[in-house]
PDB file of C-alpha atoms in Angstrom:
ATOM      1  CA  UNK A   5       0.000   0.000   0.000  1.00  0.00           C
ATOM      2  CA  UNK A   6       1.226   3.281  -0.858  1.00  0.00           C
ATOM      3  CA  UNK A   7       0.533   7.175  -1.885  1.00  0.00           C
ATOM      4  CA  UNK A   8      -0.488   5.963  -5.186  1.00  0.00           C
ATOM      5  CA  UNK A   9      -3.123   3.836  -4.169  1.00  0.00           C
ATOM      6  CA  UNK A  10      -4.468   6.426  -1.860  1.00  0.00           C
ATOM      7  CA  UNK A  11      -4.751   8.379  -5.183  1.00  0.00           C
ATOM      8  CA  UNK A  12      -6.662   6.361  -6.721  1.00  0.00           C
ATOM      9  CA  UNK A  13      -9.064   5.591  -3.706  1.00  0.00           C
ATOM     10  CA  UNK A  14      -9.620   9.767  -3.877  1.00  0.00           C
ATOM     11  CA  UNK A  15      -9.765   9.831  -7.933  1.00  0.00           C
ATOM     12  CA  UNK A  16     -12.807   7.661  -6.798  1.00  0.00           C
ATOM     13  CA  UNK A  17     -14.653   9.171  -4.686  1.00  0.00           C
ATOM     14  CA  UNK A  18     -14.106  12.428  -6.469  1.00  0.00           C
ATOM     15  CA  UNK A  19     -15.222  11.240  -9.929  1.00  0.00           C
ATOM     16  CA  UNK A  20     -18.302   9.592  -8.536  1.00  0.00           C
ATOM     17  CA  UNK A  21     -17.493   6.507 -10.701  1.00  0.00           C
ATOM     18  CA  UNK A  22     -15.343   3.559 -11.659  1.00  0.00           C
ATOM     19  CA  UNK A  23     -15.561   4.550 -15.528  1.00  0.00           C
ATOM     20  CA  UNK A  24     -15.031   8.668 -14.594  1.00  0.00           C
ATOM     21  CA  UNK A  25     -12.103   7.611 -12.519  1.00  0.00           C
ATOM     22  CA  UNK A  26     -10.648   4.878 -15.281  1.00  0.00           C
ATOM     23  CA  UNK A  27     -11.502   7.634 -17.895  1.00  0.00           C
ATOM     24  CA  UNK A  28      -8.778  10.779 -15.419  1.00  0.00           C
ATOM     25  CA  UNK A  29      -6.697   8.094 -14.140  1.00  0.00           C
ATOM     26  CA  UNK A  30      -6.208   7.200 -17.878  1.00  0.00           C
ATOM     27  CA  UNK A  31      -5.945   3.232 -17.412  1.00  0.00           C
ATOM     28  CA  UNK A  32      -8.862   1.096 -18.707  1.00  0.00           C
ATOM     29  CA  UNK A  33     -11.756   0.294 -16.236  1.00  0.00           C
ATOM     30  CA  UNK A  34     -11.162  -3.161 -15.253  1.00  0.00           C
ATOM     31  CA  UNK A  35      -7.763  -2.625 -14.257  1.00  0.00           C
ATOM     32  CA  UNK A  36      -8.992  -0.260 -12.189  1.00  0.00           C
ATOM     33  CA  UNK A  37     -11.447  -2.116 -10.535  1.00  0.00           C
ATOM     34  CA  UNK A  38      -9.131  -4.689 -10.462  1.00  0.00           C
ATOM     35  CA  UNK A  39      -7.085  -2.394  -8.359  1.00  0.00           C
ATOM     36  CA  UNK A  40      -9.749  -1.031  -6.337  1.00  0.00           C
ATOM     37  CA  UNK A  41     -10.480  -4.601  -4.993  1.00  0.00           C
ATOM     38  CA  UNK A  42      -6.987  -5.272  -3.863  1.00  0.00           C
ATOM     39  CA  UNK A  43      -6.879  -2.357  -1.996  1.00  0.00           C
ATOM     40  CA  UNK A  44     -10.039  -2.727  -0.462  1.00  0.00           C
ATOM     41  CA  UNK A  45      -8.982  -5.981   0.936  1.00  0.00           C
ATOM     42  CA  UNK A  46      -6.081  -4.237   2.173  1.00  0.00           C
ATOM     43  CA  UNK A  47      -7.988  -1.873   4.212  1.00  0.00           C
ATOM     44  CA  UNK A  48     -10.451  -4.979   5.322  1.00  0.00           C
ATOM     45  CA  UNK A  49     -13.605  -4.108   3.776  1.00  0.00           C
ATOM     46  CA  UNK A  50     -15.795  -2.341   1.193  1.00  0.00           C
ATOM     47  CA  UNK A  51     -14.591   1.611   0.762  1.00  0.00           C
ATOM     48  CA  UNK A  52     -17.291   2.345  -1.780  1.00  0.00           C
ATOM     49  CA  UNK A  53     -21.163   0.946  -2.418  1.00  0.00           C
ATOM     50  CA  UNK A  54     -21.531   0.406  -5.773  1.00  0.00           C
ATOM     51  CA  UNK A  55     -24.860   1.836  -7.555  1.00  0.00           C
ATOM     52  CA  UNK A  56     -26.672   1.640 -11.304  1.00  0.00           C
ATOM     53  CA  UNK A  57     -25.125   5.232 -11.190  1.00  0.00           C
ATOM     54  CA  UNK A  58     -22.358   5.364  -9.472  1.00  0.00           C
ATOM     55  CA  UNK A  59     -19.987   4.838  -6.588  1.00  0.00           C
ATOM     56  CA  UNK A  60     -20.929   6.560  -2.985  1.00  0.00           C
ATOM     57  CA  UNK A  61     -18.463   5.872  -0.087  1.00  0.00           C
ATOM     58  CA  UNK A  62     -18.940   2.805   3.012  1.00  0.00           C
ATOM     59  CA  UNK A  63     -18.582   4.480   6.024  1.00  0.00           C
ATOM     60  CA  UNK A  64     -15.378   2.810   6.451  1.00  0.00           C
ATOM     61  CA  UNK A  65     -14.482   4.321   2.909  1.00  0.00           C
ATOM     62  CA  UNK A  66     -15.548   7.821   4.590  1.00  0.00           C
ATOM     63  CA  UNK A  67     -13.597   7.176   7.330  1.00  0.00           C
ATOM     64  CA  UNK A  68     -10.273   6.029   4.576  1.00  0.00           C
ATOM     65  CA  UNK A  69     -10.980   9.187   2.542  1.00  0.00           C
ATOM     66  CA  UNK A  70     -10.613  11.522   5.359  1.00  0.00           C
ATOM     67  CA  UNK A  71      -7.104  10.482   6.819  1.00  0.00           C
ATOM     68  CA  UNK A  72      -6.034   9.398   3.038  1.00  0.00           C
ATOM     69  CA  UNK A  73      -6.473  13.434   2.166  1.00  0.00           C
ATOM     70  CA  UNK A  74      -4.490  14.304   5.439  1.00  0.00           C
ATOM     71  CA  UNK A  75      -1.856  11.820   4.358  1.00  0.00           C
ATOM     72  CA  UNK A  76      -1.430  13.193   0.952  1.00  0.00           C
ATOM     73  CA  UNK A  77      -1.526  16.862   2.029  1.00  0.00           C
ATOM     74  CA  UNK A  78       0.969  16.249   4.501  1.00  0.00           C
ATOM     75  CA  UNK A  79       2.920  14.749   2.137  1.00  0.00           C
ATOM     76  CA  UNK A  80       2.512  18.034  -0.100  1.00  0.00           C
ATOM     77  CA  UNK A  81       3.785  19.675   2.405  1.00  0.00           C
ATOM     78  CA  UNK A  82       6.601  17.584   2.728  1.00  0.00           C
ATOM     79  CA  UNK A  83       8.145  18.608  -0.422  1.00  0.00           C
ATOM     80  CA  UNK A  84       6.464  22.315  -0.437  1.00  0.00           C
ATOM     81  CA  UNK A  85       8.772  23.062   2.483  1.00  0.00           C
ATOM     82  CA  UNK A  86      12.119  20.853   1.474  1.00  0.00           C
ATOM     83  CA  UNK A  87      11.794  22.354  -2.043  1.00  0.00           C
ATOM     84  CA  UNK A  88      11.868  26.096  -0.081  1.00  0.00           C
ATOM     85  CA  UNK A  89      14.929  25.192   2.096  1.00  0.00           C
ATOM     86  CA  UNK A  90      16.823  23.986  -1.024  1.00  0.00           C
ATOM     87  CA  UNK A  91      16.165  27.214  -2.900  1.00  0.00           C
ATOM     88  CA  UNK A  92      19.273  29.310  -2.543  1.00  0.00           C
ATOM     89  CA  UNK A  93      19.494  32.051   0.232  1.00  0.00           C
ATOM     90  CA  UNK A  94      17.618  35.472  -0.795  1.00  0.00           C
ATOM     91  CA  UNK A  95      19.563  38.755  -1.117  1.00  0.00           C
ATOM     92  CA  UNK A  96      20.142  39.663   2.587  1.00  0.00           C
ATOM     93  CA  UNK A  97      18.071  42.967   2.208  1.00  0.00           C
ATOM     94  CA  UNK A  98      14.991  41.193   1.320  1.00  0.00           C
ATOM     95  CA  UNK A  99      11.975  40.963   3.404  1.00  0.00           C
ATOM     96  CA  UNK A 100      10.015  37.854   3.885  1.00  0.00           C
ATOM     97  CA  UNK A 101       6.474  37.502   4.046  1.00  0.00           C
ATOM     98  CA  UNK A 102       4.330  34.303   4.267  1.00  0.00           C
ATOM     99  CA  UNK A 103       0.409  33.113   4.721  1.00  0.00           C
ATOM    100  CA  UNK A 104      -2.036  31.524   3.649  1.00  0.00           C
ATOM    101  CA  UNK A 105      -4.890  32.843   1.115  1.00  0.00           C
ATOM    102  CA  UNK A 106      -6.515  35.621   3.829  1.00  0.00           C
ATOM    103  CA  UNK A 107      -7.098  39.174   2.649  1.00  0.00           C
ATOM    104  CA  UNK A 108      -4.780  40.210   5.839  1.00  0.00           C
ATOM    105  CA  UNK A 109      -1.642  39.118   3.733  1.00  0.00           C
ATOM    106  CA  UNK A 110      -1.878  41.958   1.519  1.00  0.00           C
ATOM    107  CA  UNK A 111      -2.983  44.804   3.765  1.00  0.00           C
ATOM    108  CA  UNK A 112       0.277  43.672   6.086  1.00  0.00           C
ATOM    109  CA  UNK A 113       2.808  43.573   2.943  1.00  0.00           C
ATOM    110  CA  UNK A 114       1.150  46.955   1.621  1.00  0.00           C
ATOM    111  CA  UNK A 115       2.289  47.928   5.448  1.00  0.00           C
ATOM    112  CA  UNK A 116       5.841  46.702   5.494  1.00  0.00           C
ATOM    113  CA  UNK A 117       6.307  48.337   2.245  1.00  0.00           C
ATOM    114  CA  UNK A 118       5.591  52.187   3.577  1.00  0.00           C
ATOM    115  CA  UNK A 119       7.782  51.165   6.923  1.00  0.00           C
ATOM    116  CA  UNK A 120      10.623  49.548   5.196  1.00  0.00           C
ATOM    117  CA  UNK A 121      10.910  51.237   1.577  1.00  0.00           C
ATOM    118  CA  UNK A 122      14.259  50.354   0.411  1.00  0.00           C
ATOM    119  CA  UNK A 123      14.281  46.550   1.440  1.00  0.00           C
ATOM    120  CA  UNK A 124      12.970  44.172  -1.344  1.00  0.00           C
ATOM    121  CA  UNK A 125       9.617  42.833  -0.395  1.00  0.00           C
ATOM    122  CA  UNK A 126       8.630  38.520  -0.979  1.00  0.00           C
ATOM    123  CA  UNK A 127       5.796  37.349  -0.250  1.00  0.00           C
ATOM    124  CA  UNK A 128       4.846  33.241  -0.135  1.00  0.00           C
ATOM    125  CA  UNK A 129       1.381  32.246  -0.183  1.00  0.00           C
ATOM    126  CA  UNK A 130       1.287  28.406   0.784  1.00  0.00           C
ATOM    127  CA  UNK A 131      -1.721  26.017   1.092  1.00  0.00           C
ATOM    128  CA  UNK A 132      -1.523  25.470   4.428  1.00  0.00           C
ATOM    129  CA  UNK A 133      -0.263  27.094   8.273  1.00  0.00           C
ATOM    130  CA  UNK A 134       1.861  24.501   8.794  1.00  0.00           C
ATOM    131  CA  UNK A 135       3.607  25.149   5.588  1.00  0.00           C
ATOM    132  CA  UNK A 136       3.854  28.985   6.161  1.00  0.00           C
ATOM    133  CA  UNK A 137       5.185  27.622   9.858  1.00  0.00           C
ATOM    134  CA  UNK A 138       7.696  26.177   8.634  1.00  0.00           C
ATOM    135  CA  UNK A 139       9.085  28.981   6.439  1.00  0.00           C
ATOM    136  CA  UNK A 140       9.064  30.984   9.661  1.00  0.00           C
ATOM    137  CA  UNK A 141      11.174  28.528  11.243  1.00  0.00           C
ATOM    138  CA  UNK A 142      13.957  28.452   8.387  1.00  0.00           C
ATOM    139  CA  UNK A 143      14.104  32.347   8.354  1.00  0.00           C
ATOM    140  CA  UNK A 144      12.682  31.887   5.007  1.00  0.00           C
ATOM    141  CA  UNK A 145      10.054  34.701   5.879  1.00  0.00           C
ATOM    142  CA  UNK A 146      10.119  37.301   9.019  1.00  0.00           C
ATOM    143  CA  UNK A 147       6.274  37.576   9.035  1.00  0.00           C
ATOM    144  CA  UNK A 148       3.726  35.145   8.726  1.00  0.00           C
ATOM    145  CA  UNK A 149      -0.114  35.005   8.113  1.00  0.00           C
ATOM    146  CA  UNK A 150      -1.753  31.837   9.246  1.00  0.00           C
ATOM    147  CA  UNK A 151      -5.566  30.543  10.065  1.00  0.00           C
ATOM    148  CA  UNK A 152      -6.971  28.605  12.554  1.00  0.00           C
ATOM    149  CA  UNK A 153     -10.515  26.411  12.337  1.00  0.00           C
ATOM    150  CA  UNK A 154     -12.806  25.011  14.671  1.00  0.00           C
ATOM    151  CA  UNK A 155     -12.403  21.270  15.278  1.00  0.00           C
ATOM    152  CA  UNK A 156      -9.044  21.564  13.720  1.00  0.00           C
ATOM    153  CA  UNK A 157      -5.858  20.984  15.528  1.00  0.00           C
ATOM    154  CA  UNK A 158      -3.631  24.493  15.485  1.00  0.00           C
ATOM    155  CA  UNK A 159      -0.423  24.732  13.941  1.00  0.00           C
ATOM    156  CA  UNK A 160       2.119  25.391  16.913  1.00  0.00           C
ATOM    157  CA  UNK A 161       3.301  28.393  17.654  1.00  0.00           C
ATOM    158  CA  UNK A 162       5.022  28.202  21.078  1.00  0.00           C
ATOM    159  CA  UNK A 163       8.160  29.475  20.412  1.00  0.00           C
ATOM    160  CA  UNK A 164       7.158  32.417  18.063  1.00  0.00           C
ATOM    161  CA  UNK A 165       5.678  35.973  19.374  1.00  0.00           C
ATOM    162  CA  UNK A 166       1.724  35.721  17.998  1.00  0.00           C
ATOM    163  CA  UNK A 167      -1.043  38.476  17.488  1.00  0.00           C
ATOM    164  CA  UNK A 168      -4.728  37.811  16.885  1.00  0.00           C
ATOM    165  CA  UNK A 169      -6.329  39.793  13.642  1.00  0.00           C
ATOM    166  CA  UNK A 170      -9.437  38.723  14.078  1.00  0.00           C
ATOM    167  CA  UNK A 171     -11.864  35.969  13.750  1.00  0.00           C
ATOM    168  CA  UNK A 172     -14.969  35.899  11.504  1.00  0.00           C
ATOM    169  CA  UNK A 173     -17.644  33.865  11.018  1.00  0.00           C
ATOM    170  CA  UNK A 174     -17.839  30.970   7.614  1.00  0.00           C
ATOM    171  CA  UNK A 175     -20.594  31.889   5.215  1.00  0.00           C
ATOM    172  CA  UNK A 176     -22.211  29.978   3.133  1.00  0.00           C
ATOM    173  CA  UNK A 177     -22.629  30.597  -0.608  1.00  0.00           C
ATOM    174  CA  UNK A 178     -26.231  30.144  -1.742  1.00  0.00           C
ATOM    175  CA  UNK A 179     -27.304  30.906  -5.786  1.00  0.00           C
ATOM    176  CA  UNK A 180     -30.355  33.077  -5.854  1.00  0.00           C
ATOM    177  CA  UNK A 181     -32.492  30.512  -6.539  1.00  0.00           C
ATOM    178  CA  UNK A 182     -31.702  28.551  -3.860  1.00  0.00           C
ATOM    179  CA  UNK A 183     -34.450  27.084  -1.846  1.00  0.00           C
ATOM    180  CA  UNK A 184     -33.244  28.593   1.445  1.00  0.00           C
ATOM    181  CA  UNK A 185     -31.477  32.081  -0.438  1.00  0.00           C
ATOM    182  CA  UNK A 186     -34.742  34.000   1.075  1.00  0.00           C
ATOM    183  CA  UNK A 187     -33.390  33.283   4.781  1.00  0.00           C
ATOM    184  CA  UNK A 188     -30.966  35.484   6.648  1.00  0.00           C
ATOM    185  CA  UNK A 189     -29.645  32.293   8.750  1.00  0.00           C
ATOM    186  CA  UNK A 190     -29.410  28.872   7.984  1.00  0.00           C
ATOM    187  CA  UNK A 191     -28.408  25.506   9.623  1.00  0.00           C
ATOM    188  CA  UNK A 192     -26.037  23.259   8.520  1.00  0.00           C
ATOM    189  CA  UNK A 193     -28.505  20.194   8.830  1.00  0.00           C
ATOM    190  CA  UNK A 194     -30.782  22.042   5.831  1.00  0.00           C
ATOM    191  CA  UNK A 195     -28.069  21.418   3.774  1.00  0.00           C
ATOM    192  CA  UNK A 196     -27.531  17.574   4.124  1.00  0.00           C
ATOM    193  CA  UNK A 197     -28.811  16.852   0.333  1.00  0.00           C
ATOM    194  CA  UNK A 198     -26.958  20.033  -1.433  1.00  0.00           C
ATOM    195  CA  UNK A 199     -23.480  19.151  -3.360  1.00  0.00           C
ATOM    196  CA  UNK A 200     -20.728  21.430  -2.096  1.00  0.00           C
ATOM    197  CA  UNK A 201     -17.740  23.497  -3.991  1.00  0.00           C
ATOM    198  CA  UNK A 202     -14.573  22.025  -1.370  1.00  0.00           C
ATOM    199  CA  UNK A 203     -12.521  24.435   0.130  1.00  0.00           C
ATOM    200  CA  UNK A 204      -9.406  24.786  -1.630  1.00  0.00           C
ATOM    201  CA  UNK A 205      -7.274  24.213   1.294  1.00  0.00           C
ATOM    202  CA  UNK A 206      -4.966  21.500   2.893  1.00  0.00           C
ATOM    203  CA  UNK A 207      -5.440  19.104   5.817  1.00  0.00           C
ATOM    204  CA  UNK A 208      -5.377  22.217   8.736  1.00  0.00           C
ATOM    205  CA  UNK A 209      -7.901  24.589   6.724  1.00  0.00           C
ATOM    206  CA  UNK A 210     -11.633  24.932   6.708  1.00  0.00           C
ATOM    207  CA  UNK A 211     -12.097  21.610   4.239  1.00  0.00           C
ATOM    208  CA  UNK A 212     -11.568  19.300   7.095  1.00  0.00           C
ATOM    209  CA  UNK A 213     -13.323  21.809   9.783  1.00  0.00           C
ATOM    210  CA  UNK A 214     -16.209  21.883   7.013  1.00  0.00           C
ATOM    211  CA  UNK A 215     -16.497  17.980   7.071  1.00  0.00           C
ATOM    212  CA  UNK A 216     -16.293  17.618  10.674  1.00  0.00           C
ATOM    213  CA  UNK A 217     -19.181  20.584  11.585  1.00  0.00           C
ATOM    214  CA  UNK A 218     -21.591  18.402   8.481  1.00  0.00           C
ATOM    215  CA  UNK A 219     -20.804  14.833  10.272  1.00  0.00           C
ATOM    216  CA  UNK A 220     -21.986  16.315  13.653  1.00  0.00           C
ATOM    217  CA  UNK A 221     -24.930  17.669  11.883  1.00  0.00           C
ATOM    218  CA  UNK A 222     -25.525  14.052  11.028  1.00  0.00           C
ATOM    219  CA  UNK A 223     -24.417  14.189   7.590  1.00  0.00           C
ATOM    220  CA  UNK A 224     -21.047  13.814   5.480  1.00  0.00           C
ATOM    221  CA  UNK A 225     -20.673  17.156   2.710  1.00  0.00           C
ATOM    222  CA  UNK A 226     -21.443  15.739  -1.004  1.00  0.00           C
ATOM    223  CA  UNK A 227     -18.394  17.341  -2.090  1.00  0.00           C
ATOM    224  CA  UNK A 228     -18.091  17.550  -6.100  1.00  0.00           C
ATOM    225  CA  UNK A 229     -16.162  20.267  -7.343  1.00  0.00           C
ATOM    226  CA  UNK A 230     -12.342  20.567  -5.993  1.00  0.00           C
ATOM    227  CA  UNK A 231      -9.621  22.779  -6.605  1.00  0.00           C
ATOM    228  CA  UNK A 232     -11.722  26.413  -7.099  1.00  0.00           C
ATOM    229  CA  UNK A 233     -10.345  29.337  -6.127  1.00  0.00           C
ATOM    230  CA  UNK A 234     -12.785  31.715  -4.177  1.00  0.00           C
ATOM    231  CA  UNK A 235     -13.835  33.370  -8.072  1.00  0.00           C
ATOM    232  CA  UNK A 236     -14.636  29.861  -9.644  1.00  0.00           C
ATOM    233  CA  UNK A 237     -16.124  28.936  -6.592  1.00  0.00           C
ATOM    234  CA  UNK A 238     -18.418  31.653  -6.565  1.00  0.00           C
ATOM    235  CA  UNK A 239     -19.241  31.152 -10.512  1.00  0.00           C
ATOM    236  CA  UNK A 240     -20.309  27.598  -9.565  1.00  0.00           C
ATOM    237  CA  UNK A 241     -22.423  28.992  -6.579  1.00  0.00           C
ATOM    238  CA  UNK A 242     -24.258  31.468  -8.806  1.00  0.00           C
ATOM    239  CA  UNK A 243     -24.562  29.066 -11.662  1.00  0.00           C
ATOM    240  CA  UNK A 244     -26.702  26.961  -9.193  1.00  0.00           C
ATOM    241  CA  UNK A 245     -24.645  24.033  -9.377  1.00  0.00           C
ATOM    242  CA  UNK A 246     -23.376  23.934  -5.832  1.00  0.00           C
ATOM    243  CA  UNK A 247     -23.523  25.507  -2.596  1.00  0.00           C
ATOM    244  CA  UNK A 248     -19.743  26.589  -0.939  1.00  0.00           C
ATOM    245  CA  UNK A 249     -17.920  28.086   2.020  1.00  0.00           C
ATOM    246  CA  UNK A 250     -16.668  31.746   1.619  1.00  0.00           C
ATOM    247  CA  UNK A 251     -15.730  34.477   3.751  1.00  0.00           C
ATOM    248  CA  UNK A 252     -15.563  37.517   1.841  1.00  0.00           C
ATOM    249  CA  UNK A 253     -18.935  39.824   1.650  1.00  0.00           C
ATOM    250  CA  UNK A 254     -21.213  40.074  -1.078  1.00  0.00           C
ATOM    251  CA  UNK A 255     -19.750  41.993  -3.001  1.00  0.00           C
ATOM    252  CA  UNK A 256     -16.568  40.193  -3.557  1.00  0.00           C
ATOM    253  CA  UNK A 257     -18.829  37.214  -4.397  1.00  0.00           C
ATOM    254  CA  UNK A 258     -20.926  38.402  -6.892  1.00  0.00           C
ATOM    255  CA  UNK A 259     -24.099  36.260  -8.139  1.00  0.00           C
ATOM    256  CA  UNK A 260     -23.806  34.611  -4.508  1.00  0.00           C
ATOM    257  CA  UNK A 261     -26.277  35.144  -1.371  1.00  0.00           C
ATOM    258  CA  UNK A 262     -24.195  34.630   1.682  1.00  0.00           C
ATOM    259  CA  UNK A 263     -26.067  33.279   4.795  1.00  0.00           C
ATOM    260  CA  UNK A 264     -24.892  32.970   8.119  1.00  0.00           C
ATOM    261  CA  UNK A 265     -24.763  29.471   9.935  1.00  0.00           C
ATOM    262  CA  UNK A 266     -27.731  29.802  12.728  1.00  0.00           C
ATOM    263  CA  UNK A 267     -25.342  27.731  15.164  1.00  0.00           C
ATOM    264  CA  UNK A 268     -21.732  29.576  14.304  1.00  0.00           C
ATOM    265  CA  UNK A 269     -20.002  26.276  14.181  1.00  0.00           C
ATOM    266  CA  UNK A 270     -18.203  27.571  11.731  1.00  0.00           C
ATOM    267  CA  UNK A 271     -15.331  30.317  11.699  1.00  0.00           C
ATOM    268  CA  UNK A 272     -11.730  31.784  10.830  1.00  0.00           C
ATOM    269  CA  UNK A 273      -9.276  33.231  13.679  1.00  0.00           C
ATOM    270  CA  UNK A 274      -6.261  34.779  11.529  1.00  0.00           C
ATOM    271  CA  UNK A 275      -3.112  35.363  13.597  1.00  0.00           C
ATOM    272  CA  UNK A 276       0.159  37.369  12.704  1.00  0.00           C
ATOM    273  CA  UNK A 277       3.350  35.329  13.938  1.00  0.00           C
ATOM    274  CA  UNK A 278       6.533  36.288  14.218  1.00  0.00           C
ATOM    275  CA  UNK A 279      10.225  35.550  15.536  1.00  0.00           C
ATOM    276  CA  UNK A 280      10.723  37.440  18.486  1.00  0.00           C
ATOM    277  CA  UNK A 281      14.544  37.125  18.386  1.00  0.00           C
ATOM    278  CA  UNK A 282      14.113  38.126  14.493  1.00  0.00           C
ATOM    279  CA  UNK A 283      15.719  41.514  13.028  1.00  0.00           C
ATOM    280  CA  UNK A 284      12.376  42.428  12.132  1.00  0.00           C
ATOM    281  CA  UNK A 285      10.757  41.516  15.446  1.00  0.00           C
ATOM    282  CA  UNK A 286      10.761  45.215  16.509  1.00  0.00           C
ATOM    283  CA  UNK A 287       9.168  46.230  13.511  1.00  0.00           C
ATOM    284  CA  UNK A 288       6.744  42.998  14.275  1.00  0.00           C
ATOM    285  CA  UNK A 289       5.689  44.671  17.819  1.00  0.00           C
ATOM    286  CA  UNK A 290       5.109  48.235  16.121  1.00  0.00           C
ATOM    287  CA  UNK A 291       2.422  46.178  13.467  1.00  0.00           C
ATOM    288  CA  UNK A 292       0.856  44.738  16.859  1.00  0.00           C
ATOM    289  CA  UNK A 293       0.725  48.080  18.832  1.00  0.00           C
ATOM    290  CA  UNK A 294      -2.497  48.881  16.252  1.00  0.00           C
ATOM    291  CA  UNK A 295      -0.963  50.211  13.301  1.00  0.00           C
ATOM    292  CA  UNK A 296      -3.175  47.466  11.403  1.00  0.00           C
ATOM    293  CA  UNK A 297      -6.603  48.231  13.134  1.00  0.00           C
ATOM    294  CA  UNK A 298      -7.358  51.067  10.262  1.00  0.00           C
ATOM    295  CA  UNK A 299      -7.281  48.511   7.437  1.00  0.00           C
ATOM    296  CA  UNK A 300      -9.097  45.775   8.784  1.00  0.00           C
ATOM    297  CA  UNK A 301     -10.397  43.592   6.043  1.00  0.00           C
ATOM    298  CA  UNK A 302     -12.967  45.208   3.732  1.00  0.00           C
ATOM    299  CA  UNK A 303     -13.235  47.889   6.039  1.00  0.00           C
ATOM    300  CA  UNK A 304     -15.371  50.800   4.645  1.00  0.00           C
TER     301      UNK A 304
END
């Protein structure tokens, strides 16, 4: 058993079908189901029920699919963050920024641009906290941006000097024709029959908080689209195809009705981190005395 086959249990599950999954995987259908059965007796049992229509996931499959996605993104990050310490050192007057995708990234590198004019500015948007961690940690970047989600173990940041930005709520992305698009909050459990856009996020982001909130709502999220950035994911939304997580306002999603979740179960804390033995680390404490509070997020 190894990545590869963990692969193809995913190419599965998000095809919807042996032929679908044959047809991206580009080998012919019976040696994929072929394939498909030795794994399953690997794992002891059944991972998907098969259906005139389709494939749909045991629960044991449910239960593979979830840790196989952690596996593989952890793996991504595995090489995300070896291929970053091989890259040769930067020019020594450069400055370092890192996050994940959060509106906050910008606003803080349009700040350490004004403070710090003559320095060359980078900037490394990664998939992940852990992966934005971990450029912190080999002085790849002096600043970094990450999120935290409920039900999701945080990255660690013990050793590092940390600020919260602020936490806001998930919304979710209705099309205007939407069945429950009239209603200013919603419940997660309304939505146990809808097909979802997934987050476009690794193992510590709001995809695996997103699963976890639907399974204690007594259902698991019919996930269908993946990959979509927040503007394709917001095309789907509007086209009525699917219903997604978001966080920006309306306006930034246009062709989408965002509702708040009745329950908050759902939400974003984004935290600035920082050395505190770092060069930069005074510059660090000036950004956390309030210089950032103006130019909060879609502030008016």
């Amino acid at each position: 058993m190894g990545l590869r086959h963990l692969r193809i249990v995913l190419t599965v599950a998000e095809s919807g079908s042996i032929s679908h999954a044959a047809a991206t995987l580009k080998i012919a259908q019976s040696g994929l189901s072929t394939q498909l059965r030795r794994i399953e007796q690997e794992f002891g049992g059944p991972l998907f029920r098969r259906r005139p229509n389709g494939v749909v996931p045991t629960e044991l499959g449910v239960h593979v699919l979830g840790r196989a996605r952690q596996l593989l993104d952890e793996f991504g990050d595995l090489l995300s963050t070896a291929r970053a310490l091989a890259q040769p050192a930067e020019p020594p007057r450069a400055v370092g920024l890192g996050g994940v995708d959060n509106p906050w990234v910008p606003l803080i590198a349009e700040l350490v641009r004004e403070r710090l004019p003559h320095h060359e500015q980078l900037t490394y948007l990664e998939p992940s906290s852990q992966a934005v961690l971990e450029l912190l940690r080999t002085e790849k970047i002096a600043l970094a941006v990450i999120s935290e989600f409920p039900d999701v173990v945080p990255p660690t940041v013990r050793e590092f000097a940390v600020r919260d930005l602020d936490t806001e709520p998930v919304l979710i992305g209705l099309s205007p024709g939407h069945r429950l698009a009239h209603r200013q909050l919603i419940t997660l459990e309304e939505l146990a029959e809808d097909t979802w856009v997934a987050p476009g996020d690794r193992s510590d982001g709001l995809g695996l908080s997103l699963r976890i909130a639907c399974e204690r709502a007594g259902f698991t999220p019919r996930f269908r689209y993946f990959g979509a950035d927040q503007t394709t994911a917001a095309a789907i939304v509007s086209a009525g195809n699917a219903i997604g997580a978001f966080f920006a306002p309306g306006d930034h999603c246009p062709g989408v009705s965002l509702k708040r979740l009745a329950n908050g179960r759902l939400w974003r804390r984004t935290r600035l981190v920082w050395d505190a033995e770092s060069p930069l680390a005074g510059l660090a404490e000036d950004l956390d005395g309030g210089a950032l509070d103006w130019r909060r997020p879609y502030a008016s």
